[in-house]
mmCIF file of C-alpha atoms in Angstrom:
data_model
loop_
_atom_site.group_PDB
_atom_site.id
_atom_site.type_symbol
_atom_site.label_atom_id
_atom_site.label_comp_id
_atom_site.label_asym_id
_atom_site.label_seq_id
_atom_site.Cartn_x
_atom_site.Cartn_y
_atom_site.Cartn_z
ATOM 1 C CA MET S 907 7.851 12.003 5.768
ATOM 2 C CA ASN S 908 4.214 10.028 4.616
ATOM 3 C CA LYS S 909 6.230 6.777 3.220
ATOM 4 C CA ILE S 910 4.639 3.391 1.820
ATOM 5 C CA ASN S 911 5.475 0.859 3.971
ATOM 6 C CA ARG S 912 7.608 -2.008 2.167
ATOM 7 C CA LYS S 913 4.569 -5.382 2.264
ATOM 8 C CA LEU S 914 2.728 -2.898 1.421
ATOM 9 C CA GLU S 915 4.923 -2.513 -1.745
ATOM 10 C CA TYR S 916 4.715 -6.374 -1.827
ATOM 11 C CA ALA S 917 0.621 -6.474 -1.498
ATOM 12 C CA LEU S 918 0.258 -3.442 -4.717
ATOM 13 C CA ILE S 919 3.253 -6.028 -6.622
ATOM 14 C CA ALA S 920 1.845 -8.478 -6.019
ATOM 15 C CA LEU S 921 -1.959 -7.556 -7.724
ATOM 16 C CA LYS S 922 -0.553 -5.796 -9.680
ATOM 17 C CA TYR S 923 0.944 -8.769 -11.366
ATOM 18 C CA MET S 924 -1.829 -10.640 -10.212
ATOM 19 C CA GLN S 925 -4.389 -8.206 -12.642
ATOM 20 C CA THR S 926 -1.705 -10.083 -16.034
ATOM 21 C CA LYS S 927 -3.251 -13.258 -15.346
ATOM 22 C CA THR S 928 -6.115 -15.306 -17.452
ATOM 23 C CA PRO S 929 -9.356 -15.880 -14.639
ATOM 24 C CA GLY S 930 -8.245 -18.758 -13.333
ATOM 25 C CA GLU S 931 -5.382 -18.570 -13.835
ATOM 26 C CA LEU S 932 -2.991 -19.197 -10.408
ATOM 27 C CA SER S 933 0.014 -17.123 -8.827
ATOM 28 C CA THR S 934 1.994 -18.668 -6.314
ATOM 29 C CA ALA S 935 4.305 -16.030 -3.947
ATOM 30 C CA LYS S 936 7.150 -17.928 -5.117
ATOM 31 C CA GLU S 937 5.984 -17.042 -8.492
ATOM 32 C CA ILE S 938 5.673 -13.463 -7.142
ATOM 33 C CA SER S 939 8.423 -13.218 -5.256
ATOM 34 C CA SER S 940 11.040 -14.560 -8.271
ATOM 35 C CA GLN S 941 10.269 -12.438 -10.686
ATOM 36 C CA PHE S 942 9.660 -9.544 -8.346
ATOM 37 C CA HIS S 943 13.186 -9.665 -6.241
ATOM 38 C CA MET S 944 11.370 -9.571 -3.367
ATOM 39 C CA PRO S 945 12.164 -11.593 -0.371
ATOM 40 C CA PHE S 946 9.672 -14.866 -0.619
ATOM 41 C CA ASP S 947 8.781 -14.886 3.490
ATOM 42 C CA ALA S 948 6.978 -11.055 3.070
ATOM 43 C CA THR S 949 5.428 -11.932 0.095
ATOM 44 C CA ALA S 950 4.275 -15.492 1.167
ATOM 45 C CA ARG S 951 2.757 -13.725 4.265
ATOM 46 C CA VAL S 952 1.040 -10.865 2.987
ATOM 47 C CA MET S 953 -0.634 -13.108 0.143
ATOM 48 C CA GLN S 954 -1.667 -14.741 3.500
ATOM 49 C CA ILE S 955 -3.250 -12.017 5.011
ATOM 50 C CA LEU S 956 -4.747 -10.903 1.847
ATOM 51 C CA ALA S 957 -6.401 -14.143 0.860
ATOM 52 C CA GLN S 958 -7.846 -13.693 4.838
ATOM 53 C CA LYS S 959 -9.212 -10.689 4.113
ATOM 54 C CA GLY S 960 -11.159 -11.952 0.895
ATOM 55 C CA ILE S 961 -9.034 -9.714 -1.707
ATOM 56 C CA LEU S 962 -6.792 -13.136 -2.681
ATOM 57 C CA LYS S 963 -8.776 -16.976 -2.977
ATOM 58 C CA SER S 964 -6.170 -19.465 -2.115
ATOM 59 C CA GLU S 965 -6.080 -22.523 -3.478
ATOM 60 C CA GLN S 966 -3.266 -25.482 -1.837
ATOM 61 C CA GLY S 967 -2.174 -28.253 -3.198
ATOM 62 C CA THR S 968 1.168 -28.605 -5.621
ATOM 63 C CA ASN S 969 -0.592 -26.688 -8.708
ATOM 64 C CA GLY S 970 -1.985 -24.430 -6.408
ATOM 65 C CA GLY S 971 -1.242 -20.600 -5.700
ATOM 66 C CA TYR S 972 -3.551 -17.600 -4.936
ATOM 67 C CA GLN S 973 -6.132 -15.631 -8.098
ATOM 68 C CA ILE S 974 -7.571 -12.227 -7.525
ATOM 69 C CA ILE S 975 -11.550 -12.495 -6.344
ATOM 70 C CA LYS S 976 -11.774 -9.443 -5.464
ATOM 71 C CA ASP S 977 -13.606 -6.415 -7.415
ATOM 72 C CA LEU S 978 -10.253 -4.281 -7.076
ATOM 73 C CA ASN S 979 -12.211 -0.748 -8.919
ATOM 74 C CA LYS S 980 -14.523 -1.115 -5.308
ATOM 75 C CA THR S 981 -11.559 -1.547 -3.083
ATOM 76 C CA SER S 982 -9.196 1.426 -1.582
ATOM 77 C CA LEU S 983 -5.774 1.376 -1.058
ATOM 78 C CA HIS S 984 -6.662 2.488 2.767
ATOM 79 C CA GLU S 985 -8.963 -0.835 2.343
ATOM 80 C CA LEU S 986 -5.278 -2.337 2.067
ATOM 81 C CA MET S 987 -3.265 -0.111 3.906
ATOM 82 C CA LYS S 988 -5.240 -1.180 6.648
ATOM 83 C CA MET S 989 -5.146 -4.566 6.264
ATOM 84 C CA ILE S 990 -1.578 -5.127 5.327
ATOM 85 C CA VAL S 991 -0.029 -2.075 8.080
ATOM 86 C CA GLY S 992 -2.951 -1.235 10.391
ATOM 87 C CA PRO S 993 -4.022 2.105 10.507
ATOM 88 C CA VAL S 994 -3.544 5.495 9.588
ATOM 89 C CA ASN S 995 -1.448 7.160 12.066
ATOM 90 C CA LEU S 996 0.691 10.268 10.852
ATOM 91 C CA ALA S 997 1.667 11.274 14.911
ATOM 92 C CA LYS S 998 2.612 8.710 17.862
ATOM 93 C CA CYS S 999 -0.727 10.617 19.249
ATOM 94 C CA PHE S 1000 -2.726 8.584 16.529
ATOM 95 C CA GLN S 1001 -1.625 4.997 18.180
ATOM 96 C CA LYS S 1002 -3.052 2.998 20.872
ATOM 97 C CA GLU S 1003 -0.309 3.009 23.950
ATOM 98 C CA LYS S 1004 0.655 -0.070 24.629
ATOM 99 C CA THR S 1005 4.493 0.922 26.622
ATOM 100 C CA SER S 1006 5.825 3.756 28.121
ATOM 101 C CA GLN S 1007 8.117 4.164 25.602
ATOM 102 C CA GLU S 1008 5.759 4.174 22.918
ATOM 103 C CA ARG S 1009 3.392 7.189 24.151
ATOM 104 C CA CYS S 1010 4.149 10.462 22.958
ATOM 105 C CA GLU S 1011 6.964 12.087 25.579
ATOM 106 C CA VAL S 1012 4.213 15.649 24.971
ATOM 107 C CA LEU S 1013 0.299 14.584 24.775
ATOM 108 C CA GLU S 1014 0.047 16.288 27.470
ATOM 109 C CA HIS S 1015 1.210 19.690 26.516
ATOM 110 C CA CYS S 1016 0.306 19.742 22.885
ATOM 111 C CA SER S 1017 -1.101 22.293 20.806
ATOM 112 C CA ILE S 1018 -1.195 20.737 18.001
ATOM 113 C CA MET S 1019 -3.055 17.848 18.229
ATOM 114 C CA SER S 1020 -6.609 18.689 16.556
ATOM 115 C CA PRO S 1021 -5.228 20.394 14.108
ATOM 116 C CA MET S 1022 -2.592 16.489 13.722
ATOM 117 C CA HIS S 1023 -6.340 14.567 13.429
ATOM 118 C CA ALA S 1024 -7.647 16.663 10.582
ATOM 119 C CA LEU S 1025 -4.508 16.006 8.128
ATOM 120 C CA ASN S 1026 -5.013 11.949 9.365
ATOM 121 C CA LYS S 1027 -8.891 12.710 8.258
ATOM 122 C CA LYS S 1028 -8.276 14.102 5.441
ATOM 123 C CA LEU S 1029 -5.541 12.188 4.384
ATOM 124 C CA VAL S 1030 -7.899 8.667 4.599
ATOM 125 C CA GLU S 1031 -10.173 10.240 2.833
ATOM 126 C CA PHE S 1032 -7.280 11.164 0.122
ATOM 127 C CA TYR S 1033 -6.640 7.303 0.934
ATOM 128 C CA GLU S 1034 -10.102 6.196 0.814
ATOM 129 C CA GLY S 1035 -10.637 7.868 -3.993
ATOM 130 C CA ILE S 1036 -7.586 5.638 -4.895
ATOM 131 C CA LYS S 1037 -9.522 2.874 -5.738
ATOM 132 C CA LEU S 1038 -6.889 -0.251 -6.506
ATOM 133 C CA GLY S 1039 -8.096 -1.365 -10.046
ATOM 134 C CA ASP S 1040 -6.934 2.516 -11.000
ATOM 135 C CA LEU S 1041 -3.983 2.660 -9.612
ATOM 136 C CA LEU S 1042 -3.193 -0.340 -10.543
ATOM 137 C CA GLU S 1043 -3.801 -0.104 -14.075
ATOM 138 C CA PRO S 1044 -0.658 -0.223 -17.447
ATOM 139 C CA LYS S 1045 -1.176 3.357 -17.876
ATOM 140 C CA HIS S 1046 0.648 4.226 -14.785
ATOM 141 C CA ASP S 1047 3.614 2.583 -15.509
ATOM 142 C CA LYS S 1048 5.113 4.795 -17.129
ATOM 143 C CA LEU S 1049 7.770 6.918 -14.704
ATOM 144 C CA GLU S 1050 7.018 10.294 -14.518
ATOM 145 C CA VAL S 1051 9.728 12.533 -12.027
ATOM 146 C CA PHE S 1052 8.376 15.618 -10.816
ATOM 147 C CA SER S 1053 10.153 18.504 -9.131
ATOM 148 C CA ILE S 1054 8.593 21.702 -7.519
ATOM 149 C CA GLU S 1055 9.524 25.068 -8.337
ATOM 150 C CA LYS S 1056 10.482 27.647 -6.029
ATOM 151 C CA ASN S 1057 7.591 29.214 -6.985
ATOM 152 C CA GLY S 1058 5.458 26.237 -6.042
ATOM 153 C CA SER S 1059 4.452 24.780 -9.642
ATOM 154 C CA ALA S 1060 5.302 21.834 -10.716
ATOM 155 C CA TYR S 1061 6.752 20.422 -13.716
ATOM 156 C CA GLN S 1062 7.499 17.562 -15.039
ATOM 157 C CA GLN S 1063 12.019 16.779 -14.890
ATOM 158 C CA HIS S 1064 11.542 13.166 -16.731
ATOM 159 C CA SER S 1065 9.979 9.734 -17.446
ATOM 160 C CA HIS S 1066 11.022 6.488 -17.990
ATOM 161 C CA ALA S 1067 8.938 3.483 -19.677
ATOM 162 C CA GLY S 1068 8.306 0.518 -17.768
ATOM 163 C CA GLU S 1069 9.595 1.520 -14.817
#
């Protein structure tokens, strides 16, 4: 239902990798795309956006590359999402209408517009509360998979280190 966009994944992967570098050490889009088997063009575009928005600094030349210049502990996941994919829009009716095909076909008779706006607002607040520095910490390198039981409680199913 609410999936993270692939470009946002590339941005998070790049930032996490670049955090491991010593201050001043540069990373290239080619290096990151090769290391994580991501498409070069998409990785390069995401890194360009991050540089344009002030998260990264770009250095040109044969030994050029990117480095993180913004404190990721002060940057929210929501800010990154807006940079890479635009505003959070759970429903069609929240998107700016450009063509008749993009308009919500039930908008005039919709009975859940107000609850959907409230839900969208809560989701934005949730994403604003997640700081990239916290999200990309090494403590999150251990993948834990949870399942939901019929009574609604979560239990740990299994975990994988380093994924």
